[in-house]
Amino acid sequence: MSAIEVRSIVKKFGQFVAVNGISFAVEKGEIFGLLGPNGAGKSTLIRMLTTLLPPTSGTALVNGFDVSTHADDVRRAIGVIPQAMTSDLELSVEENLIIFAKLYGVPRPRRRQLIDELLEAVQLTEWRHAPVKHLSGGMRRRVEIARGLVHEPRVFFLDEPTTGLDPVSRAAVWEMLRKVKAERDLTVLITTHYMDEADKLCDRIAIVDHGELKALDSPLRLKASIPSNNTLDVSFSSTPAGWIAALEGLPGVDSVAGEDQLFRISTRNGPATTLALMEAAGRAQIAVQSLSVQSTTLDDVFVHYTGRGLRDALQDAAPKDSAFMLRRG
Amino acid sequence: MGRTWAMIERELRRFRRSPMLIMVSLVFPIVQLVVLGYAFGGNVKHLKLAIVDQDHGVPAVRVHELASAASAGARTIDVLDYTDQGRAVGDLRNGLVNGVLTIPPDFSRRVLAKDAPRLALIEDNTDSFVSVALAGTMGGLIAAYPVPAKVPRLGLEPALDVVEVYPYVPYVQYLLPGSVVMSIFMMVMIGGGIIFIDDKARGLHEGYLVTPITKFELIAGFNVSGTIKAVLAGMFLIIIGSFIAGVPNPLGLVRLFRLLVVVIVTAFALISLMFLLMVRVTDPLLPRAIFGVLNTLLYFPSGAVYPQQGFPTWMQYIAVADPFTYAVHAFKNLLLKNTGFEAILFDLGFLLVFSVVSMSAATLLFKRTL
């Protein structure tokens, strides 16, 4: 049995289709990423899976329970970190955990033990009595992670858990997630619009755009699935006539773009193309002034499957997001 | 019930950590009680009365003496002598004096002839409080003038003797019941309205909605915690306000118990009303925007500051549906008359029915999802 199984799920707000017939399954123990820009439908999808929004059509099973018909069973099985920081700022770290443990009905002796363990796991033991409002953004996120695990859930949902955090705090949150996932045998579903986060953290990634699933696989397979998986940026001392054609004839090359002495070469085989390039330059007695080889990134994957860069998509999504929020409000 | 208590615990812990919120919500009704109580409750004094004596006879001098005696005694009026009627009226129009008492040239003759002597009081009636006070003072003064207009044909005239059941109630005491209800409402408005919507907008409610807490437990948690906070505010104002207003025996245990019951019922009625109003609201500005309107609409028609018998018909309709009306009436009975529950059973019944109806409607409207 999969930890999460989504079948043709749809969510409409009036005429606006936020999620359009998405299907996928998340296996137990996986870290599964939903990657896409703001407004892609990731948060709506996670809200349906966490029983916060009823689906318009389709079904979703979480830990074997239907989110529409067995919502309470789903709620007992999941831990959720919403996109907004939802801890009580006036309460201390420990008080936040105690209140949520009580809301989940965790018995008192187990509650005490779990809170101690979780504070240790998220490295906040020495801050347990500090009001949350006195903590940094990264520490608050760690409080939320501990809070989401205070009832020992089987499936853990995190909606953009590192948005707004600095790179050091983001790395700390990733590390924390890997650790608690391994220690507690969790299945994790995470939404993000950070490519590096999805790449480094997730076992599999679903690329979502305009409410539709565009691609789903492991980061490595996704990168390998697109035609070019290396980019060579190279500059030469001079370029004889017909030099672009010579570059296009190198092994593995898909395309060559450039002007003057500076070129960008997309290739399916970075090492072979690089070797052939150096040999061709030697034969033509042209000096290679600079050369860098880049692997295919998830951004390239995103461009391939959605037709636009994630950064562009993020900028495009901003006004749509506002309209969506107003509509929902 | 454990989850409900968790919600209550959370709210009360947050409340305890917000001393400024406590201060503001408790101090405002006290400030209102003191300022309004003493601003409206005092006797009007030192009204400038211009006397234009066109007669100069002995009876006219007697009138002048009576006015001067009132000036020296109760100090309601300060007497200013004018010789020119036109100048006196001009000063009245310019706000230099509050009234002009004219003693006409034939006043003494009419007094001596027992021929219905008349005096004229010209008032600036743009300020009704001042004109009523001046007319009242001068009416009493003229009534004391020892000139029987005619000898009564009957030996006995009917007389009315007024007996007051309760000791004198200064206005600040009269205002106290309304201020107690206002303090409860303030806490309900801040805790049940503004903070509830702010939490919703900040996404805090999402945190609860993903837990297995039921709709009933969630609503009970919000409302019982709001009621507890409002009860604390109400009892605080009853005790402090009773001392400020000079209510006799403010710490009498039996009366305090009765007051506590009314405070609890009132707090629950108002939190139910607030929850009904806010249950579908998501914009944090809305509760702030309607606060003033709601306050005016509930407080003033309730009879807290002025008797409802003086209201126009449409406002009396509002008063009938206004939970403040019944809460103020109950508190007036307990605080000013020290009655038992038998005098306020209808008020308690109305507030309980109002609570049940409002809470039921709010529960129907409350969504367990976003």
Tab-separated table of C-alpha atoms in Angstrom, chain B:
chain	number	residue	atom	x	y	z
B	1	MET	CA	-13.197	17.513	26.072
B	2	GLY	CA	-9.418	17.260	26.365
B	3	ARG	CA	-9.001	19.053	23.054
B	4	THR	CA	-11.407	21.796	24.100
B	5	TRP	CA	-9.370	22.333	27.241
B	6	ALA	CA	-6.218	22.465	25.141
B	7	MET	CA	-7.772	25.299	23.111
B	8	ILE	CA	-8.836	27.095	26.288
B	9	GLU	CA	-5.390	26.629	27.828
B	10	ARG	CA	-3.761	28.048	24.733
B	11	GLU	CA	-6.020	31.119	24.686
B	12	LEU	CA	-5.574	31.835	28.370
B	13	ARG	CA	-1.786	31.428	28.187
B	14	ARG	CA	-1.700	33.881	25.300
B	15	PHE	CA	-3.963	36.266	27.191
B	16	ARG	CA	-1.700	36.159	30.230
B	17	ARG	CA	1.290	37.018	28.022
B	18	SER	CA	-0.392	40.140	26.648
B	19	PRO	CA	-0.362	42.682	29.479
B	20	MET	CA	-0.975	45.589	27.106
B	21	LEU	CA	-4.095	43.913	25.773
B	22	ILE	CA	-5.350	43.321	29.307
B	23	MET	CA	-4.589	46.917	30.245
B	24	VAL	CA	-6.365	48.414	27.252
B	25	SER	CA	-9.434	46.230	27.499
B	26	LEU	CA	-9.820	46.827	31.244
B	27	VAL	CA	-8.819	50.457	31.447
B	28	PHE	CA	-11.062	51.771	28.652
B	29	PRO	CA	-14.363	51.015	30.426
B	30	ILE	CA	-13.005	52.492	33.682
B	31	VAL	CA	-11.942	55.670	31.890
B	32	GLN	CA	-15.359	55.802	30.249
B	33	LEU	CA	-17.101	55.328	33.598
B	34	VAL	CA	-15.119	58.055	35.311
B	35	VAL	CA	-15.153	60.591	32.485
B	36	LEU	CA	-18.761	60.107	31.381
B	37	GLY	CA	-19.980	59.632	34.941
B	38	TYR	CA	-18.564	62.880	36.160
B	39	ALA	CA	-19.011	64.807	32.897
B	40	PHE	CA	-22.759	64.170	32.732
B	41	GLY	CA	-23.575	63.573	36.336
B	42	GLY	CA	-22.624	66.896	37.931
B	43	ASN	CA	-24.908	69.884	38.655
B	44	VAL	CA	-24.598	72.781	36.227
B	45	LYS	CA	-23.016	75.763	38.012
B	46	HIS	CA	-22.002	79.403	37.443
B	47	LEU	CA	-24.461	80.141	34.661
B	48	LYS	CA	-24.240	83.846	33.889
B	49	LEU	CA	-27.624	85.503	34.415
B	50	ALA	CA	-28.101	89.118	33.301
B	51	ILE	CA	-30.781	90.933	35.343
B	52	VAL	CA	-32.351	93.964	33.730
B	53	ASP	CA	-34.335	95.805	36.372
B	54	GLN	CA	-36.737	98.183	34.662
B	55	ASP	CA	-38.838	98.597	37.779
B	56	HIS	CA	-36.513	99.418	40.734
B	57	GLY	CA	-39.341	98.954	43.215
B	58	VAL	CA	-39.048	97.061	46.510
B	59	PRO	CA	-40.514	93.795	45.031
B	60	ALA	CA	-38.003	94.049	42.197
B	61	VAL	CA	-35.188	94.433	44.684
B	62	ARG	CA	-36.561	91.329	46.458
B	63	VAL	CA	-36.261	89.333	43.202
B	64	HIS	CA	-32.729	90.600	42.841
B	65	GLU	CA	-31.937	89.488	46.394
B	66	LEU	CA	-33.339	86.015	45.784
B	67	ALA	CA	-31.167	85.662	42.668
B	68	SER	CA	-28.109	86.830	44.590
B	69	ALA	CA	-28.891	84.327	47.361
B	70	ALA	CA	-29.009	81.503	44.775
B	71	SER	CA	-25.698	82.763	43.418
B	72	ALA	CA	-24.078	82.698	46.818
B	73	GLY	CA	-25.628	79.392	47.884
B	74	ALA	CA	-25.930	76.696	45.218
B	75	ARG	CA	-23.800	78.788	42.827
B	76	THR	CA	-25.966	77.666	39.937
B	77	ILE	CA	-26.041	81.238	38.671
B	78	ASP	CA	-23.749	84.258	38.704
B	79	VAL	CA	-25.755	87.464	38.651
B	80	LEU	CA	-24.752	90.341	36.365
B	81	ASP	CA	-26.657	93.649	36.487
B	82	TYR	CA	-27.597	95.278	33.224
B	83	THR	CA	-29.415	98.562	32.703
B	84	ASP	CA	-29.974	98.176	28.985
B	85	GLN	CA	-32.238	95.354	27.799
B	86	GLY	CA	-30.867	95.532	24.245
B	87	ARG	CA	-27.285	95.184	25.401
B	88	ALA	CA	-28.184	92.247	27.642
B	89	VAL	CA	-29.890	90.403	24.775
B	90	GLY	CA	-26.923	91.217	22.526
B	91	ASP	CA	-24.551	89.682	25.087
B	92	LEU	CA	-26.835	86.656	25.263
B	93	ARG	CA	-26.586	86.191	21.501
B	94	ASN	CA	-22.794	86.586	21.687
B	95	GLY	CA	-22.519	83.955	24.407
B	96	LEU	CA	-21.346	86.337	27.120
B	97	VAL	CA	-24.325	85.483	29.319
B	98	ASN	CA	-26.520	82.370	29.466
B	99	GLY	CA	-29.831	84.085	30.195
B	100	VAL	CA	-31.505	87.457	30.702
B	101	LEU	CA	-34.045	88.000	33.496
B	102	THR	CA	-36.119	91.083	32.792
B	103	ILE	CA	-38.098	92.740	35.595
B	104	PRO	CA	-40.682	94.814	33.739
B	105	PRO	CA	-41.588	98.402	34.811
B	106	ASP	CA	-44.994	97.400	36.230
B	107	PHE	CA	-43.714	94.467	38.261
B	108	SER	CA	-43.913	96.188	41.676
B	109	ARG	CA	-47.330	97.624	40.942
B	110	ARG	CA	-48.694	94.216	39.973
B	111	VAL	CA	-47.107	92.576	43.009
B	112	LEU	CA	-48.697	95.067	45.355
B	113	ALA	CA	-52.000	94.851	43.512
B	114	LYS	CA	-51.773	91.040	43.554
B	115	ASP	CA	-52.381	91.204	39.830
B	116	ALA	CA	-50.380	88.278	38.406
B	117	PRO	CA	-46.933	89.890	38.291
B	118	ARG	CA	-44.727	88.504	35.558
B	119	LEU	CA	-40.986	88.262	34.955
B	120	ALA	CA	-39.332	87.375	31.645
B	121	LEU	CA	-36.464	84.898	31.262
B	122	ILE	CA	-34.762	85.016	27.845
B	123	GLU	CA	-32.592	81.943	27.294
B	124	ASP	CA	-29.985	80.682	24.857
B	125	ASN	CA	-31.747	77.414	24.056
B	126	THR	CA	-29.021	76.065	21.750
B	127	ASP	CA	-27.704	74.251	24.838
B	128	SER	CA	-30.669	72.425	26.277
B	129	PHE	CA	-28.808	71.306	29.418
B	130	VAL	CA	-28.001	74.913	30.292
B	131	SER	CA	-31.442	76.288	29.425
B	132	VAL	CA	-33.223	73.562	31.409
B	133	ALA	CA	-30.945	74.136	34.406
B	134	LEU	CA	-31.476	77.899	34.241
B	135	ALA	CA	-35.247	77.627	33.838
B	136	GLY	CA	-35.363	75.132	36.705
B	137	THR	CA	-33.360	77.371	39.014
B	138	MET	CA	-35.364	80.469	38.171
B	139	GLY	CA	-38.656	78.563	38.434
B	140	GLY	CA	-37.778	77.457	41.947
B	141	LEU	CA	-36.642	80.932	42.824
B	142	ILE	CA	-39.865	82.587	41.640
B	143	ALA	CA	-41.941	79.894	43.379
B	144	ALA	CA	-40.273	80.927	46.597
B	145	TYR	CA	-41.310	84.530	46.048
B	146	PRO	CA	-43.814	85.191	48.847
B	147	VAL	CA	-46.706	86.538	46.780
B	148	PRO	CA	-49.831	84.439	46.710
B	149	ALA	CA	-51.502	85.210	43.422
B	150	LYS	CA	-54.933	84.782	44.880
B	151	VAL	CA	-56.411	83.513	48.097
B	152	PRO	CA	-57.483	79.903	47.662
B	153	ARG	CA	-61.191	79.372	47.967
B	154	LEU	CA	-60.655	75.927	49.439
B	155	GLY	CA	-58.779	75.476	52.647
B	156	LEU	CA	-56.833	72.477	51.357
B	157	GLU	CA	-55.001	72.086	48.043
B	158	PRO	CA	-53.838	68.590	46.892
B	159	ALA	CA	-50.150	68.117	47.537
B	160	LEU	CA	-47.681	65.517	46.323
B	161	ASP	CA	-45.077	64.230	48.739
B	162	VAL	CA	-42.265	62.313	47.033
B	163	VAL	CA	-40.637	59.411	48.870
B	164	GLU	CA	-37.439	57.922	47.373
B	165	VAL	CA	-37.070	54.156	47.887
B	166	TYR	CA	-33.290	54.089	47.447
B	167	PRO	CA	-30.552	56.437	48.575
B	168	TYR	CA	-29.503	59.127	46.130
B	169	VAL	CA	-27.919	57.555	42.992
B	170	PRO	CA	-25.297	59.805	41.426
B	171	TYR	CA	-24.932	59.586	37.656
B	172	VAL	CA	-21.603	57.760	37.896
B	173	GLN	CA	-23.428	54.955	39.706
B	174	TYR	CA	-26.218	55.035	37.141
B	175	LEU	CA	-23.559	54.589	34.459
B	176	LEU	CA	-21.742	51.700	36.181
B	177	PRO	CA	-23.998	48.859	34.894
B	178	GLY	CA	-23.458	50.035	31.311
B	179	SER	CA	-19.710	50.269	31.867
B	180	VAL	CA	-19.624	46.702	33.204
B	181	VAL	CA	-21.395	45.465	30.073
B	182	MET	CA	-19.022	47.580	27.983
B	183	SER	CA	-15.976	46.003	29.656
B	184	ILE	CA	-17.348	42.536	28.866
B	185	PHE	CA	-18.035	43.609	25.307
B	186	MET	CA	-14.542	45.109	24.907
B	187	MET	CA	-12.938	41.824	25.884
B	188	VAL	CA	-15.296	39.901	23.596
B	189	MET	CA	-14.584	42.286	20.738
B	190	ILE	CA	-10.812	42.079	21.147
B	191	GLY	CA	-10.534	38.403	22.104
B	192	GLY	CA	-13.452	36.972	20.175
B	193	GLY	CA	-13.396	39.336	17.235
B	194	ILE	CA	-10.103	40.990	16.415
B	195	ILE	CA	-7.714	38.265	17.637
B	196	PHE	CA	-9.912	35.489	16.209
B	197	ILE	CA	-9.783	37.029	12.733
B	198	ASP	CA	-6.091	37.951	13.040
B	199	ASP	CA	-5.295	34.320	13.927
B	200	LYS	CA	-7.340	33.149	10.977
B	201	ALA	CA	-5.536	35.550	8.632
B	202	ARG	CA	-2.116	34.498	9.996
B	203	GLY	CA	-2.972	30.873	9.254
B	204	LEU	CA	-3.037	29.780	12.900
B	205	HIS	CA	-6.402	28.113	12.404
B	206	GLU	CA	-4.878	25.869	9.747
B	207	GLY	CA	-2.770	24.414	12.523
B	208	TYR	CA	-5.881	23.300	14.448
B	209	LEU	CA	-7.905	22.230	11.454
B	210	VAL	CA	-5.388	19.531	10.543
B	211	THR	CA	-5.689	17.978	14.007
B	212	PRO	CA	-8.506	15.517	14.855
B	213	ILE	CA	-10.331	18.186	16.904
B	214	THR	CA	-14.065	18.161	16.140
B	215	LYS	CA	-16.085	21.149	15.043
B	216	PHE	CA	-17.900	21.218	18.382
B	217	GLU	CA	-14.659	21.007	20.399
B	218	LEU	CA	-13.138	23.818	18.356
B	219	ILE	CA	-16.144	26.117	18.744
B	220	ALA	CA	-16.411	25.307	22.442
B	221	GLY	CA	-12.702	26.042	22.885
B	222	PHE	CA	-12.931	29.439	21.208
B	223	ASN	CA	-16.080	30.468	23.021
B	224	VAL	CA	-15.417	29.181	26.514
B	225	SER	CA	-11.976	30.827	26.509
B	226	GLY	CA	-13.539	34.073	25.269
B	227	THR	CA	-16.185	33.844	27.985
B	228	ILE	CA	-13.589	33.282	30.707
B	229	LYS	CA	-11.630	36.361	29.609
B	230	ALA	CA	-14.800	38.461	29.430
B	231	VAL	CA	-15.906	37.265	32.883
B	232	LEU	CA	-12.550	38.336	34.342
B	233	ALA	CA	-12.952	41.761	32.748
B	234	GLY	CA	-16.547	42.123	33.936
B	235	MET	CA	-15.812	41.148	37.542
B	236	PHE	CA	-12.768	43.410	37.599
B	237	LEU	CA	-14.883	46.384	36.567
B	238	ILE	CA	-17.686	45.509	38.975
B	239	ILE	CA	-15.307	45.582	41.929
B	240	ILE	CA	-13.159	48.553	40.899
B	241	GLY	CA	-16.134	50.446	39.441
B	242	SER	CA	-18.208	49.919	42.581
B	243	PHE	CA	-15.491	51.566	44.638
B	244	ILE	CA	-15.118	54.431	42.150
B	245	ALA	CA	-18.875	55.037	41.926
B	246	GLY	CA	-19.439	54.632	45.647
B	247	VAL	CA	-21.784	51.633	45.480
B	248	PRO	CA	-22.646	50.624	49.066
B	249	ASN	CA	-21.128	47.348	50.321
B	250	PRO	CA	-19.267	46.556	47.085
B	251	LEU	CA	-17.775	43.290	48.398
B	252	GLY	CA	-20.992	41.707	49.711
B	253	LEU	CA	-20.578	38.027	48.884
B	254	VAL	CA	-24.201	37.248	48.041
B	255	ARG	CA	-24.447	40.165	45.679
B	256	LEU	CA	-21.055	39.351	44.147
B	257	PHE	CA	-22.262	35.816	43.489
B	258	ARG	CA	-25.417	37.112	41.789
B	259	LEU	CA	-23.324	39.540	39.774
B	260	LEU	CA	-20.978	36.722	38.754
B	261	VAL	CA	-23.921	34.752	37.387
B	262	VAL	CA	-25.089	37.735	35.328
B	263	VAL	CA	-21.535	38.418	34.139
B	264	ILE	CA	-21.158	34.800	32.956
B	265	VAL	CA	-24.497	34.821	31.147
B	266	THR	CA	-23.796	38.229	29.581
B	267	ALA	CA	-20.290	37.221	28.509
B	268	PHE	CA	-21.601	34.064	26.867
B	269	ALA	CA	-24.386	35.986	25.096
B	270	LEU	CA	-21.940	38.573	23.735
B	271	ILE	CA	-19.285	36.016	22.699
B	272	SER	CA	-22.032	34.085	20.893
B	273	LEU	CA	-23.076	37.246	19.081
B	274	MET	CA	-19.472	38.036	18.177
B	275	PHE	CA	-18.793	34.491	16.974
B	276	LEU	CA	-21.897	34.641	14.801
B	277	LEU	CA	-20.763	37.948	13.302
B	278	MET	CA	-17.188	36.791	12.714
B	279	VAL	CA	-17.635	33.134	11.779
B	280	ARG	CA	-17.264	33.720	8.030
B	281	VAL	CA	-15.094	36.857	8.146
B	282	THR	CA	-11.511	36.598	6.878
B	283	ASP	CA	-10.502	40.248	6.489
B	284	PRO	CA	-8.667	41.441	9.634
B	285	LEU	CA	-9.784	45.013	8.987
B	286	LEU	CA	-13.472	44.207	9.237
B	287	PRO	CA	-13.782	43.683	13.011
B	288	ARG	CA	-11.808	46.883	13.563
B	289	ALA	CA	-14.030	48.750	11.114
B	290	ILE	CA	-17.324	47.635	12.662
B	291	PHE	CA	-16.171	48.007	16.253
B	292	GLY	CA	-17.328	51.638	16.576
B	293	VAL	CA	-20.664	51.035	14.859
B	294	LEU	CA	-21.379	47.913	16.872
B	295	ASN	CA	-20.406	49.632	20.086
B	296	THR	CA	-22.770	52.549	19.404
B	297	LEU	CA	-25.575	50.314	18.189
B	298	LEU	CA	-25.489	48.100	21.260
B	299	TYR	CA	-24.447	50.474	24.050
B	300	PHE	CA	-26.558	53.601	23.603
B	301	PRO	CA	-29.980	52.006	22.938
B	302	SER	CA	-29.527	49.792	26.015
B	303	GLY	CA	-30.537	52.440	28.516
B	304	ALA	CA	-27.007	52.519	29.905
B	305	VAL	CA	-26.673	56.293	29.622
B	306	TYR	CA	-30.271	57.523	29.184
B	307	PRO	CA	-33.716	56.066	29.962
B	308	GLN	CA	-35.142	54.063	27.047
B	309	GLN	CA	-38.515	55.750	27.583
B	310	GLY	CA	-36.990	58.847	26.011
B	311	PHE	CA	-36.042	57.051	22.767
B	312	PRO	CA	-37.890	57.378	19.458
B	313	THR	CA	-39.908	54.315	18.453
B	314	TRP	CA	-37.346	52.936	15.983
B	315	MET	CA	-34.634	53.028	18.622
B	316	GLN	CA	-36.898	51.288	21.096
B	317	TYR	CA	-37.200	48.440	18.580
B	318	ILE	CA	-33.404	48.158	18.531
B	319	ALA	CA	-33.382	48.196	22.321
B	320	VAL	CA	-35.812	45.260	22.458
B	321	ALA	CA	-33.432	43.048	20.432
B	322	ASP	CA	-30.268	44.410	22.036
B	323	PRO	CA	-28.658	41.973	24.540
B	324	PHE	CA	-27.058	44.985	26.250
B	325	THR	CA	-30.562	46.114	27.295
B	326	TYR	CA	-31.144	43.021	29.402
B	327	ALA	CA	-27.623	42.890	30.771
B	328	VAL	CA	-27.739	46.565	31.785
B	329	HIS	CA	-31.165	46.092	33.357
B	330	ALA	CA	-29.947	43.087	35.353
B	331	PHE	CA	-26.815	44.896	36.531
B	332	LYS	CA	-28.859	47.979	37.487
B	333	ASN	CA	-31.066	45.820	39.644
B	334	LEU	CA	-28.172	44.103	41.369
B	335	LEU	CA	-25.821	47.075	41.681
B	336	LEU	CA	-28.218	49.930	42.384
B	337	LYS	CA	-31.134	48.147	44.069
B	338	ASN	CA	-29.441	45.035	45.464
B	339	THR	CA	-32.349	42.838	44.341
B	340	GLY	CA	-32.372	39.052	44.128
B	341	PHE	CA	-32.606	36.825	41.044
B	342	GLU	CA	-36.416	37.137	41.000
B	343	ALA	CA	-36.109	40.681	39.655
B	344	ILE	CA	-33.852	39.677	36.764
B	345	LEU	CA	-35.209	36.312	35.692
B	346	PHE	CA	-36.524	37.695	32.417
B	347	ASP	CA	-33.139	39.319	31.671
B	348	LEU	CA	-31.294	36.063	32.355
B	349	GLY	CA	-33.824	34.117	30.285
B	350	PHE	CA	-33.482	36.468	27.331
B	351	LEU	CA	-29.676	36.372	27.445
B	352	LEU	CA	-29.648	32.561	27.606
B	353	VAL	CA	-32.093	32.207	24.701
B	354	PHE	CA	-30.085	34.812	22.751
B	355	SER	CA	-26.890	32.811	23.409
B	356	VAL	CA	-28.425	29.525	22.289
B	357	VAL	CA	-29.858	31.028	19.092
B	358	SER	CA	-26.646	32.902	18.186
B	359	MET	CA	-24.361	29.973	18.965
B	360	SER	CA	-26.549	27.553	17.023
B	361	ALA	CA	-26.528	29.826	13.978
B	362	ALA	CA	-22.755	30.331	14.269
B	363	THR	CA	-22.181	26.579	14.565
B	364	LEU	CA	-24.184	25.988	11.403
B	365	LEU	CA	-22.138	28.612	9.568
B	366	PHE	CA	-18.745	27.471	10.916
B	367	LYS	CA	-16.690	25.567	8.353
B	368	ARG	CA	-14.337	22.798	9.481
B	369	THR	CA	-12.343	23.340	6.273
B	370	LEU	CA	-10.674	26.458	4.843
